[in-house]
Coordinates of C-alpha atoms and ligand atoms in Angstrom, one line a residue:
M1487 CA 0.5 -0.1 0.1
I1488 CA 3.2 2.7 0.9
A1489 CA 4.4 1.3 -2.8
L1490 CA 1.0 2.5 -4.6
G1491 CA 0.3 5.6 -2.3
G1492 CA 4.3 6.4 -3.3
W1493 CA 4.2 5.2 -7.6
F1494 CA 1.4 6.9 -7.4
F1495 CA 2.4 10.3 -5.3
G1496 CA 5.5 10.1 -7.7
L1497 CA 3.4 9.9 -11.2
L1498 CA 2.0 13.0 -9.7
L1499 CA 4.2 14.6 -9.6
C1500 CA 5.7 13.5 -13.2
E1501 CA 2.3 15.3 -13.7
R1502 CA 3.9 18.4 -12.3
F1503 CA 7.3 18.7 -13.3
S1504 CA 6.3 18.0 -17.5
Q1505 CA 3.3 20.6 -17.3
D1506 CA 6.6 23.1 -15.6
I1507 CA 8.8 21.9 -17.6
L1508 CA 6.6 22.7 -20.6
S1509 CA 5.4 25.2 -19.6
N1510 CA 9.0 26.8 -19.0
F1511 CA 10.2 25.5 -22.5
Q1512 CA 7.1 27.8 -23.5
I1513 CA 8.3 30.9 -21.7
G1514 CA 11.8 30.1 -23.2
I1515 CA 10.5 30.5 -27.5
V1516 CA 8.9 33.0 -26.3
E1517 CA 11.4 34.9 -25.1
Q1518 CA 13.5 34.1 -27.5
T1519 CA 10.7 35.3 -30.1
K1520 CA 10.8 38.5 -28.1
A1521 CA 14.4 38.7 -28.0
Y1522 CA 14.7 38.3 -31.7
T1523 CA 11.6 40.7 -33.3
Q1524 CA 13.3 43.2 -31.1
G1525 CA 16.9 43.3 -31.4
W1526 CA 15.7 42.9 -35.8
S1527 CA 12.7 45.9 -35.7
D1528 CA 15.6 48.3 -36.8
L1529 CA 16.6 45.9 -40.1
E1530 CA 15.2 46.6 -43.1
E1531 CA 14.5 43.4 -45.2
A1532 CA 16.8 42.0 -46.4
A1533 CA 19.3 42.7 -43.6
L1534 CA 16.0 41.0 -41.3
I1535 CA 16.1 38.0 -43.8
T1536 CA 20.1 37.9 -43.2
A1537 CA 20.1 38.2 -39.1
I1538 CA 17.2 35.4 -39.3
E1539 CA 19.3 33.1 -41.3
K1540 CA 22.4 33.6 -38.7
S1541 CA 20.4 33.2 -35.7
N1542 CA 19.3 29.7 -36.8
N1543 CA 20.7 26.7 -36.2
N1544 CA 19.9 23.0 -36.7
D1545 CA 17.2 22.9 -33.9
Q1546 CA 15.8 26.2 -34.3
H1547 CA 13.3 27.1 -37.0
I1548 CA 12.3 30.2 -38.2
E1549 CA 10.1 31.3 -40.5
L1550 CA 9.9 35.0 -41.2
I1551 CA 6.1 36.1 -43.1
T1552 CA 4.4 38.6 -44.3
G1553 CA 2.1 41.1 -42.0
D1554 CA -0.6 40.4 -43.5
G1555 CA 0.1 36.4 -42.8
T1556 CA 0.0 35.3 -46.3
R1557 CA 3.6 34.2 -47.1
F1558 CA 7.4 33.0 -46.1
L1559 CA 10.3 35.6 -46.7
Y1560 CA 12.5 33.1 -44.8
R1561 CA 11.6 29.3 -44.1
H1562 CA 14.4 26.9 -42.7
P1563 CA 16.2 26.0 -45.2
K1564 CA 16.4 22.4 -44.5
R1565 CA 12.7 21.8 -44.0
S1566 CA 12.1 19.9 -47.4
S1567 CA 9.7 21.2 -50.0
T1568 CA 7.2 18.9 -49.1
T1569 CA 6.9 18.8 -45.5
L1570 CA 6.1 22.7 -45.7
S1571 CA 2.8 23.9 -45.1
P1572 CA 1.5 26.5 -46.6
V1573 CA 1.3 29.6 -45.1
D1574 CA -2.6 29.6 -43.2
S1575 CA -2.4 25.9 -42.6
L1576 CA 0.2 27.1 -39.4
E1577 CA -1.3 27.6 -35.7
G1578 CA -0.7 30.2 -34.7
V1579 CA -0.9 32.5 -37.3
S1580 CA -3.5 33.3 -37.8
E1581 CA -3.9 33.6 -33.5
S1582 CA -0.8 36.0 -33.8
L1583 CA -2.9 38.6 -36.7
R1584 CA -5.4 38.7 -34.8
S1585 CA -4.3 39.5 -31.1
G1586 CA 0.6 39.8 -31.6
I1587 CA 1.0 35.9 -31.1
G1588 CA 0.0 33.2 -31.7
Y1589 CA 0.7 29.6 -30.3
S1590 CA 0.9 25.9 -31.0
N1591 CA 0.7 22.4 -29.6
F1592 CA 1.5 23.5 -26.4
T1593 CA 0.5 20.4 -24.6
V1594 CA 2.2 17.1 -23.2
Q1595 CA 1.2 15.0 -26.2
G1596 CA 1.8 17.9 -28.1
A1597 CA 4.8 18.3 -27.4
K1598 CA 5.6 14.3 -27.9
S1599 CA 4.5 14.3 -30.9
S1600 CA 5.1 17.8 -32.9
H1601 CA 6.8 21.2 -32.3
P1602 CA 5.4 23.2 -30.2
S1603 CA 5.4 26.6 -31.8
V1604 CA 5.1 30.9 -31.3
T1605 CA 4.3 33.2 -34.2
L1606 CA 5.4 36.4 -33.2
A1607 CA 3.3 39.7 -34.8
F1608 CA 6.6 42.9 -35.2
E1609 CA 6.9 45.7 -37.2
S1610 CA 9.4 46.7 -38.6
K1611 CA 11.2 50.1 -38.7
N1612 CA 10.3 51.4 -41.9
G1613 CA 7.4 50.6 -40.5
T1614 CA 6.7 47.4 -42.1
N1615 CA 4.5 44.4 -40.2
Y1616 CA 5.9 40.8 -39.8
L1617 CA 4.5 37.2 -39.1
L1618 CA 7.9 35.8 -36.9
R1619 CA 7.1 31.9 -35.8
L1620 CA 9.8 30.1 -33.4
E1621 CA 9.9 26.5 -34.0
R1622 CA 12.2 23.9 -31.2
D1623 CA 12.3 20.7 -31.6
P1624 CA 10.6 19.6 -28.2
R1625 CA 12.8 16.3 -27.9
I1626 CA 15.2 17.6 -25.0
I1627 CA 12.1 18.4 -22.8
I1628 CA 10.1 14.8 -23.5
S1629 CA 13.2 12.7 -23.2
Q1630 CA 13.9 15.0 -19.9
I1631 CA 9.7 14.0 -18.9
N1632 CA 11.1 11.0 -19.6
A1633 CA 14.0 10.8 -17.8
I1634 CA 12.1 11.6 -14.8
F1635 CA 9.0 8.8 -15.4
D1636 CA 11.4 6.2 -15.9
S1637 CA 13.0 7.5 -11.9
V1638 CA 9.8 8.0 -10.5
I1639 CA 8.9 4.5 -12.0
M1640 CA 12.2 2.9 -10.9
L1641 CA 11.8 4.3 -7.7
G1642 CA 8.4 3.0 -7.3
L1643 CA 9.3 -0.1 -8.0
I1644 CA 12.7 -0.1 -5.5
S1645 CA 10.6 1.2 -3.5
A1646 CA 8.1 -0.8 -3.6
L1647 CA 10.2 -4.3 -3.0
L1648 CA 12.4 -2.4 -0.1
A1649 CA 8.6 -2.5 1.1
M1650 CA 7.9 -5.5 0.7
V1651 CA 11.0 -6.8 2.5
M1652 CA 10.5 -5.0 5.3
G1653 CA 6.8 -5.0 6.1
H1654 CA 7.4 -9.5 5.4
L1655 CA 10.5 -9.7 8.0
L1656 CA 8.3 -6.6 10.2
Y1657 CA 5.0 -9.7 10.0
R1658 CA 8.0 -12.3 11.3
R1659 CA 9.1 -10.0 14.2
I1660 CA 5.2 -8.9 15.0
N1661 CA 4.2 -12.8 14.5
R1662 CA 6.8 -14.6 16.4
Q1663 CA 6.6 -12.6 18.7
F1664 CA 2.4 -12.4 18.8
H1665 CA 2.8 -16.9 18.8
V1666 CA 5.1 -16.4 22.3
L1667 CA 2.5 -14.5 24.0
T1668 CA -0.5 -16.1 22.5
Q1669 CA 1.4 -19.6 24.5
V1670 CA 1.0 -17.3 27.7
A1671 CA -2.4 -17.0 26.9
V1672 CA -2.6 -20.0 26.2
A1673 CA -0.9 -21.5 29.5
Y1674 CA -3.5 -19.4 31.8
S1675 CA -6.1 -20.8 30.3
E1676 CA -4.6 -24.1 31.1
G1677 CA -4.2 -22.7 35.2
N1678 CA -0.4 -22.8 35.0
F1679 CA -0.5 -19.1 36.1
S1680 CA 3.9 -19.4 36.6
A1681 CA 4.3 -18.9 32.9
R1682 CA 4.9 -15.2 31.8
A1683 CA 6.2 -13.0 28.3
P1684 CA 9.4 -12.5 27.9
K1685 CA 11.2 -9.3 28.2
G1686 CA 12.8 -7.4 25.2
M1687 CA 10.1 -7.6 22.9
D1688 CA 8.6 -5.1 21.0
S1689 CA 7.0 -1.8 22.4
E1690 CA 2.6 -2.8 21.3
S1691 CA 4.0 -6.2 22.3
I1692 CA 5.6 -5.4 25.3
L1693 CA 2.6 -3.4 26.0
L1694 CA 0.2 -6.7 25.7
G1695 CA 3.0 -8.9 27.4
E1696 CA 3.1 -6.4 30.6
A1697 CA -0.7 -6.4 30.5
L1698 CA -0.5 -10.2 30.9
N1699 CA 2.0 -10.4 33.5
K1700 CA 0.0 -8.0 35.1
L1701 CA -2.7 -10.1 34.7
A1702 CA -1.3 -13.5 35.5
D1703 CA 0.7 -12.0 38.8
E1704 CA -2.7 -11.0 40.3
I1705 CA -4.4 -14.4 39.1
Q1706 CA -2.0 -15.8 41.3
D1707 CA -2.7 -13.5 44.4
Q1708 CA -6.3 -13.8 44.2
I1709 CA -6.3 -17.7 44.0
S1710 CA -3.0 -17.8 47.0
E1711 CA -5.9 -16.2 48.7
I1712 CA -8.3 -18.2 48.1
H1713 CA -6.6 -20.4 48.4
L1714 CA -5.5 -19.3 51.8
E1715 CA -8.8 -18.1 52.3
H1716 CA -10.2 -21.7 52.0
N1717 CA -7.4 -23.2 54.5
R1718 CA -7.9 -21.3 57.2
M1719 CA -12.2 -22.0 56.0
R1720 CA -10.8 -26.0 55.8
V1721 CA -9.1 -25.3 59.5
I1722 CA -12.0 -23.4 61.3
L1723 CA -14.7 -25.9 60.2
G1724 CA -12.8 -28.9 60.9
G1725 CA -11.6 -27.7 64.2
M1726 CA -15.7 -26.8 65.4
R1727 CA -17.0 -29.1 68.1
D1728 CA -20.6 -27.7 66.4
G1729 CA -22.1 -29.8 63.2
L1730 CA -22.9 -27.1 59.8
I1731 CA -24.5 -27.3 56.2
A1732 CA -24.3 -24.9 54.5
I1733 CA -26.9 -25.1 50.7
D1734 CA -28.1 -22.8 48.5
E1735 CA -31.1 -21.1 47.3
L1736 CA -32.4 -24.3 45.7
G1737 CA -31.7 -26.4 48.9
K1738 CA -28.4 -27.7 47.7
I1739 CA -25.8 -28.7 50.0
V1740 CA -22.5 -26.0 49.4
L1741 CA -20.9 -27.1 52.4
I1742 CA -20.6 -29.6 55.2
N1743 CA -17.9 -30.0 58.1
S1744 CA -16.8 -33.4 59.2
V1745 CA -19.1 -32.8 62.8
M1746 CA -22.1 -33.0 60.4
S1747 CA -21.4 -35.7 58.4
R1748 CA -20.6 -37.4 61.8
I1749 CA -23.6 -36.8 63.5
L1750 CA -25.8 -37.4 60.7
G1751 CA -23.5 -40.4 59.1
F1752 CA -22.7 -39.3 55.4
E1753 CA -19.9 -39.2 53.6
I1754 CA -18.7 -34.6 52.6
R1755 CA -18.1 -35.7 49.3
E1756 CA -21.5 -37.8 49.5
A1757 CA -23.6 -34.8 50.2
R1758 CA -22.3 -32.0 48.7
G1759 CA -23.8 -30.3 45.9
R1760 CA -27.0 -32.8 46.2
H1761 CA -30.6 -31.9 48.2
L1762 CA -30.6 -31.9 51.6
S1763 CA -33.7 -34.3 51.1
E1764 CA -31.4 -36.9 49.7
V1765 CA -28.9 -37.2 52.0
I1766 CA -30.8 -36.5 55.5
Q1767 CA -33.2 -38.6 56.8
D1768 CA -34.4 -35.8 59.7
P1769 CA -37.0 -33.6 59.1
E1770 CA -35.9 -31.2 62.1
I1771 CA -33.2 -30.4 60.5
I1772 CA -35.0 -30.1 56.7
E1773 CA -37.6 -28.5 57.8
L1774 CA -35.4 -25.5 60.2
L1775 CA -33.4 -25.0 56.7
L1776 CA -35.8 -24.9 54.2
N1777 CA -37.8 -22.3 56.6
T1778 CA -35.2 -20.4 57.1
L1779 CA -34.6 -19.9 52.9
R1780 CA -38.5 -18.8 53.1
V1781 CA -38.9 -16.6 56.0
Q1782 CA -35.3 -15.1 55.2
R1783 CA -34.3 -14.6 58.9
P1784 CA -32.2 -16.5 61.7
L1785 CA -34.4 -19.3 63.5
E1786 CA -33.8 -22.3 66.0
A1787 CA -34.9 -25.1 67.8
E1788 CA -33.8 -28.1 69.9
F1789 CA -34.6 -31.1 68.8
D1790 CA -33.5 -35.6 69.4
L1791 CA -31.4 -37.3 66.7
N1792 CA -31.9 -41.1 67.3
L1793 CA -28.6 -41.5 66.7
E1794 CA -27.1 -45.3 66.9
P1795 CA -26.6 -46.8 70.1
S1796 CA -28.6 -43.8 71.5
K1797 CA -30.4 -40.3 71.5
K1798 CA -28.8 -37.5 71.4
S1799 CA -29.9 -33.4 71.7
F1800 CA -29.5 -30.8 69.6
K1801 CA -30.8 -27.7 69.7
A1802 CA -29.5 -25.7 66.0
Y1803 CA -29.0 -22.4 65.0
T1804 CA -30.1 -21.1 61.6
S1805 CA -29.3 -18.2 59.3
P1806 CA -30.3 -17.0 55.7
L1807 CA -27.1 -16.5 53.6
T1808 CA -27.0 -13.1 51.6
D1809 CA -24.7 -12.7 48.3
Y1810 CA -23.7 -9.7 47.0
E1811 CA -26.7 -7.7 45.9
Q1812 CA -28.1 -8.1 50.0
D1813 CA -30.4 -10.9 48.4
V1814 CA -30.8 -14.9 50.1
S1815 CA -28.8 -17.0 48.0
G1816 CA -28.9 -19.6 51.1
A1817 CA -28.9 -20.5 54.5
L1818 CA -26.5 -22.1 57.3
I1819 CA -27.6 -24.0 60.3
V1820 CA -25.2 -25.3 62.6
V1821 CA -25.8 -27.4 65.2
H1822 CA -24.9 -27.6 68.7
D1823 CA -24.7 -30.9 70.9
L1824 CA -27.0 -31.0 74.4
T1825 CA -26.1 -34.4 75.3
Q1826 CA -23.4 -34.6 77.7
T1827 CA -24.4 -31.1 79.1
R1828 CA -27.9 -32.5 79.4
Q1829 CA -26.1 -35.6 81.3
L1830 CA -24.5 -32.8 83.5
E1831 CA -27.8 -31.1 84.3
S1832 CA -29.1 -34.5 84.7
M1833 CA -25.8 -35.5 86.9
R1834 CA -26.2 -31.8 89.1
R1835 CA -29.6 -32.6 89.7
D1836 CA -29.4 -36.4 90.8
F1837 CA -26.2 -35.0 92.7
V1838 CA -28.1 -32.2 94.9
A1839 CA -31.2 -34.7 95.4
N1840 CA -28.3 -37.1 96.9
V1841 CA -26.6 -34.7 98.7
S1842 CA -30.2 -33.1 100.4
H1843 CA -31.1 -37.0 100.4
E1844 CA -27.6 -37.9 103.4
L1845 CA -27.8 -35.1 104.8
K1846 CA -31.5 -35.2 105.9
T1847 CA -31.1 -38.7 107.3
P1848 CA -28.3 -38.0 109.7
I1849 CA -30.3 -34.6 110.1
T1850 CA -33.4 -36.0 110.8
A1851 CA -32.5 -39.1 113.2
I1852 CA -30.6 -36.4 115.3
R1853 CA -33.8 -34.2 116.0
G1854 CA -35.9 -37.4 116.3
I1855 CA -33.9 -38.3 119.2
A1856 CA -33.3 -35.1 120.5
E1857 CA -36.4 -34.6 120.6
T1858 CA -37.8 -37.7 122.8
L1859 CA -34.5 -36.7 125.2
Y1860 CA -36.6 -33.0 125.1
D1861 CA -40.2 -35.2 126.1
D1862 CA -38.5 -38.1 128.0
E1863 CA -37.3 -36.0 131.3
G1864 CA -37.6 -39.4 132.8
M1865 CA -36.0 -41.6 130.1
K1866 CA -33.3 -44.3 132.6
P1867 CA -29.4 -42.6 132.1
E1868 CA -28.5 -46.8 129.8
I1869 CA -31.0 -45.4 127.5
R1870 CA -30.3 -41.8 127.2
Q1871 CA -26.2 -42.4 127.3
R1872 CA -27.8 -44.9 124.0
F1873 CA -29.8 -42.3 122.6
L1874 CA -26.6 -39.8 123.3
G1875 CA -23.9 -42.6 121.4
K1876 CA -26.4 -42.2 118.7
I1877 CA -26.9 -37.9 118.4
T1878 CA -22.9 -38.4 118.1
D1879 CA -22.8 -41.0 115.2
Q1880 CA -25.1 -39.1 113.2
S1881 CA -22.3 -36.7 114.2
H1882 CA -19.8 -38.2 112.1
R1883 CA -21.6 -39.5 109.8
L1884 CA -22.9 -35.5 109.2
S1885 CA -18.9 -34.3 109.3
T1886 CA -17.4 -37.2 107.4
L1887 CA -20.5 -36.6 105.1
V1888 CA -19.4 -32.4 104.4
S1889 CA -16.2 -33.2 104.4
D1890 CA -16.0 -35.2 100.9
L1891 CA -18.3 -33.1 100.2
L1892 CA -15.2 -29.7 100.6
A1893 CA -12.9 -32.7 99.5
L1894 CA -14.7 -33.2 96.7
A1895 CA -15.9 -29.9 95.8
R1896 CA -12.4 -28.0 96.0
L1897 CA -11.5 -31.0 93.3
D1898 CA -13.7 -29.5 90.6
E1899 CA -12.8 -25.9 91.4
K1900 CA -9.3 -25.5 91.7
D1901 CA -7.1 -24.7 88.9
S1902 CA -3.8 -24.7 90.5
T1903 CA -2.3 -27.4 92.4
T1904 CA 0.2 -27.9 94.5
T1905 CA 3.7 -29.8 92.8
E1906 CA 6.2 -31.2 94.9
P1907 CA 8.1 -34.6 94.5
I1908 CA 5.7 -37.1 96.9
D1909 CA 7.1 -40.6 98.6
L1910 CA 4.4 -43.1 97.5
R1911 CA 6.2 -44.8 99.8
E1912 CA 6.0 -42.9 103.0
I1913 CA 2.6 -42.1 102.9
I1914 CA 1.5 -46.1 102.1
L1915 CA 3.4 -46.6 105.0
E1916 CA 2.2 -43.9 106.8
R1917 CA -1.3 -44.4 106.7
I1918 CA -1.0 -48.7 107.6
N1919 CA 1.6 -47.2 110.8
S1920 CA -1.3 -45.2 111.7
L1921 CA -5.1 -47.7 111.4
S1922 CA -2.2 -50.2 113.1
K1923 CA -1.7 -47.9 115.9
V1924 CA -5.7 -47.3 116.5
S1925 CA -6.9 -50.5 116.6
S1926 CA -6.2 -53.6 117.7
P1927 CA -4.8 -56.8 115.4
D1928 CA -8.1 -58.7 115.9
S1929 CA -10.7 -55.6 115.8
Q1930 CA -9.8 -55.7 111.9
A1931 CA -8.1 -57.0 109.2
S1932 CA -4.1 -57.0 108.7
L1933 CA -3.0 -54.2 107.3
H1934 CA 0.5 -55.3 104.5
Y1935 CA 3.1 -52.9 102.6
H1936 CA 5.6 -54.9 99.6
G1937 CA 7.7 -53.2 98.3
P1938 CA 10.9 -51.4 98.0
E1939 CA 12.0 -50.3 101.1
H1940 CA 13.5 -46.8 98.8
P1941 CA 11.8 -43.8 98.2
V1942 CA 9.4 -43.5 95.1
F1943 CA 8.9 -40.5 93.9
V1944 CA 5.8 -38.6 91.7
L1945 CA 4.7 -35.7 91.6
G1946 CA 1.9 -34.3 93.6
D1947 CA 0.3 -32.3 95.3
D1948 CA 0.5 -34.1 99.2
E1949 CA -2.8 -33.8 100.7
E1950 CA -4.5 -34.9 97.5
L1951 CA -2.1 -38.3 97.2
R1952 CA -2.6 -38.6 101.5
Q1953 CA -6.4 -38.9 101.1
A1954 CA -6.4 -41.0 98.1
I1955 CA -4.3 -43.9 98.9
G1956 CA -5.7 -43.4 102.4
N1957 CA -9.1 -43.9 101.0
L1958 CA -8.6 -47.1 99.4
I1959 CA -6.6 -48.7 102.4
D1960 CA -9.7 -47.5 104.4
N1961 CA -12.4 -49.5 101.8
G1962 CA -9.5 -52.7 102.1
L1963 CA -10.6 -52.6 106.2
K1964 CA -14.8 -51.8 106.1
Y1965 CA -15.2 -54.4 103.2
T1966 CA -12.7 -57.1 104.9
Q1967 CA -13.5 -59.7 107.4
L1968 CA -11.7 -59.3 110.5
D1969 CA -9.5 -61.3 109.6
G1970 CA -8.5 -60.9 107.0
N1971 CA -5.8 -59.1 104.7
I1972 CA -5.1 -56.2 103.0
N1973 CA -2.0 -55.9 101.0
T1974 CA -0.7 -52.8 100.1
H1975 CA 2.2 -53.4 96.8
L1976 CA 4.4 -50.6 95.5
S1977 CA 5.4 -50.9 92.4
V1978 CA 7.9 -49.0 89.2
E1979 CA 8.4 -50.2 85.9
D1980 CA 9.1 -47.7 83.1
G1981 CA 8.3 -44.4 84.9
T1982 CA 4.9 -45.2 86.4
A1983 CA 4.0 -46.2 89.6
T1984 CA 1.8 -48.9 91.2
V1985 CA -0.2 -49.1 93.7
L1986 CA -2.0 -51.7 93.9
V1987 CA -4.6 -52.0 96.6
K1988 CA -5.5 -55.7 97.2
D1989 CA -8.2 -57.3 100.1
D1990 CA -10.0 -60.5 100.2
G1991 CA -13.1 -59.1 101.7
V1992 CA -16.4 -59.0 100.7
G1993 CA -15.7 -57.7 96.8
I1994 CA -18.1 -56.5 94.5
P1995 CA -20.4 -57.3 92.7
E1996 CA -19.3 -57.6 88.2
E1997 CA -22.8 -56.1 87.3
F1998 CA -21.7 -52.8 89.8
L1999 CA -18.0 -52.3 89.0
G2000 CA -18.5 -49.7 86.1
R2001 CA -21.4 -47.7 88.5
I2002 CA -18.6 -47.4 92.2
F2003 CA -17.0 -44.6 90.7
E2004 CA -20.0 -42.3 90.2
R2005 CA -20.4 -39.7 92.9
F2006 CA -22.9 -41.2 96.1
F2007 CA -22.8 -45.1 94.6
R2008 CA -23.3 -48.0 96.7
V2009 CA -23.7 -51.6 96.9
D2010 CA -24.4 -52.0 99.8
K2011 CA -26.3 -48.4 100.8
A2012 CA -27.3 -49.3 104.2
R2013 CA -24.4 -51.2 105.4
S2014 CA -21.9 -48.3 104.4
R2015 CA -24.5 -46.3 105.8
E2016 CA -23.5 -48.2 109.2
I2017 CA -20.0 -49.0 108.6
G2018 CA -19.9 -45.2 108.2
G2019 CA -19.9 -44.5 104.4
T2020 CA -20.7 -41.2 102.4
G2021 CA -20.3 -42.5 98.9
L2022 CA -17.9 -40.5 97.9
G2023 CA -14.5 -41.6 98.8
L2024 CA -14.6 -43.8 95.0
A2025 CA -14.7 -40.4 93.7
I2026 CA -12.6 -38.5 95.4
V2027 CA -10.2 -41.4 94.2
K2028 CA -10.7 -41.6 90.7
H2029 CA -10.6 -37.1 90.5
I2030 CA -7.3 -36.7 92.4
C2031 CA -5.9 -40.0 90.4
L2032 CA -7.3 -37.5 87.3
K2033 CA -5.9 -35.0 88.0
H2034 CA -2.0 -36.2 88.8
M2035 CA -1.7 -37.6 85.0
G2036 CA -2.6 -41.6 86.7
S2037 CA -5.3 -43.9 86.4
I2038 CA -7.8 -45.8 88.4
E2039 CA -8.9 -49.8 87.8
V2040 CA -10.7 -52.4 89.5
E2041 CA -11.2 -55.4 89.8
S2042 CA -13.5 -57.9 91.5
Q2043 CA -15.2 -61.1 93.1
E2044 CA -17.8 -60.7 94.3
G2045 CA -17.2 -63.0 97.6
K2046 CA -13.3 -63.0 97.2
G2047 CA -11.3 -59.5 97.1
T2048 CA -11.0 -56.6 95.6
T2049 CA -8.0 -54.9 94.5
F2050 CA -7.3 -51.5 93.3
R2051 CA -4.7 -49.9 90.7
V2052 CA -3.8 -46.7 91.0
K2053 CA -1.2 -45.4 88.2
L2054 CA 1.0 -42.1 88.6
P2055 CA 3.8 -41.0 86.8
I2056 CA 7.1 -41.6 88.6
F2057 CA 9.0 -38.0 89.4
N2058 CA 12.5 -38.6 87.7
G2059 CA 14.0 -35.7 89.6
K2060 CA 14.6 -33.1 87.3
F2061 CA 11.8 -30.8 89.1
S2062 CA 11.7 -28.2 87.1
S2063 CA 9.8 -25.1 87.7
E2064 CA 7.5 -24.6 85.0
S2065 CA 6.0 -28.2 87.1
H2066 CA 5.5 -26.4 90.2
T2067 CA 1.6 -25.7 88.7
E2068 CA -1.2 -27.9 87.1
Ligands
LIG2999 P1 -18.1 -45.1 100.8 O1 -17.8 -44.0 101.6 O2 -19.7 -46.5 100.5 O3 -17.2 -46.8 101.6 P2 -17.1 -45.3 98.2 O4 -17.4 -44.5 97.0 O5 -15.3 -45.3 99.0 O6 -18.3 -45.7 99.1 O7 -16.9 -47.1 97.4 C1 -18.3 -47.4 96.7 C2 -19.1 -48.7 96.9 O8 -18.3 -49.9 96.7 C3 -18.8 -49.2 98.2 O9 -20.0 -48.4 99.3 C4 -19.0 -50.3 98.0 O10 -19.8 -51.6 98.0 C5 -18.2 -50.5 96.7 N1 -16.4 -50.4 97.6 C6 -15.6 -49.6 98.1 N2 -14.2 -50.4 98.4 C7 -14.4 -51.6 98.4 C8 -14.0 -52.6 98.4 N3 -12.8 -52.7 99.2 N4 -14.2 -54.2 98.8 C9 -15.5 -54.5 98.4 N5 -16.7 -53.0 98.1 C10 -16.2 -52.1 97.5

């Protein structure tokens, strides 16, 4: 296009140059004709013809014509008579007769085909009028014009060729860069946002490449942001202790966490994208979510689900989900498991009822006896004595009960326990000795210690560990016949101290073994009361063991005896200040 345009422009210029050359050529002849006529106006006819002959040369054809334009006075000698035209047929003669000057063949085409001429009328000194006709050979200007045309054509060809070569090179370069950029764009479309447009391209390609690179940077940033968000959400959902489901406006599950999938008993991947009713059997949850979509406001409800092997209680909170235009686009449900709370509430109720009952029994007994004593002033001293003894027993029972309740309350509330190295051996021996001292060998079962002669240290609270070991040995004595034995074994293995309190007493029926650590549980209530039991001793022991990172187990055979096994981590001597508080 550039070459063609240039060429066309060149041709126009040529045309213009040709006109200029022709016009200069015309002016040249006119000037010369005028110069001749002025120079020769003084001459007589004969001298005039001589002057004309002198000035003549091969290229110039001069004709002198009479003033009326009827005949030649002089003609170019070299012109053959056959090519001579009669005066009246010469172009420009009649025009010069009319206006003083006449022209012929002054066009480009004319100049190419025939000789242009100027005919000028002039008057000589003696008053005679003549016409001087000057004709020029146009070959010189024709060759000039042709040379210009040839140059323009050549230039056109060369520039067309150059334009084609440069155009081709430019095309190849742009095409190559475009190809590279296309590959980068294809990589993006395939999800590879690490691809980048190379540097060092042409300005337009650089702009496009930079735009692509910027786009990829932004997309990569957004992808990492989404990944981060996704991970955060995964961690939050995974760490949630409540179940969660989100649905879209059509009721299809878009999000579900593992707790919810566990509660409802299906896999997360099975549920995603499916309608609520396809995966969830429980009408409460479906209805609550669909109602939330319908009423477009948060709802809450409590319901029970029959989950094998037991029934569980839940509280659900729902909330509508809105999109960026604040239109409701789905709903969310969070399901909180209330089962444990309900169990705790029930245990607390039972505990309060048990405590009231346990307190009421001795108080009622004391009150009854006191009233009898008050009413019966003449009571025999020995009966009065027996009644007072009963009041003392019941007061002891009350006191023990209150002490155990206080111990439990302390254990429940204490969030910091003093930890110091405690010698288990010493605790066991002290308890055995103190119990052996207060009673004669015939009034209770025998107490024995089996274990190392050196101290066995654990980290813990002295008072609490004494109470735990003491309760177990006391129980051994309480539930073993007078001729029985209570053997306490202490051993250390793999960093764990084990205390076995083994008796050959009444034993515990197998069906109650799982319940003896419950508060106020007693196998035989009457017997336990009779021997001063509160039903809280083992609950306290278990609490203390767990608090000291240990454990307690029981083995028993009814009528043969019971063994309690307490395990506690031993203290290895490296006592750091951090372990002073739990
Ligand atoms: P209590 O004050 O009644 O002894 P505990 O909590 O210490 O309460 O014990 C709970 C129940 O476990 C007792 O009532 C008793 O039935 C049973 N029990 C505890 N220790 C023994 C044991 N060494 N031999 C037989 N039964 C035991």
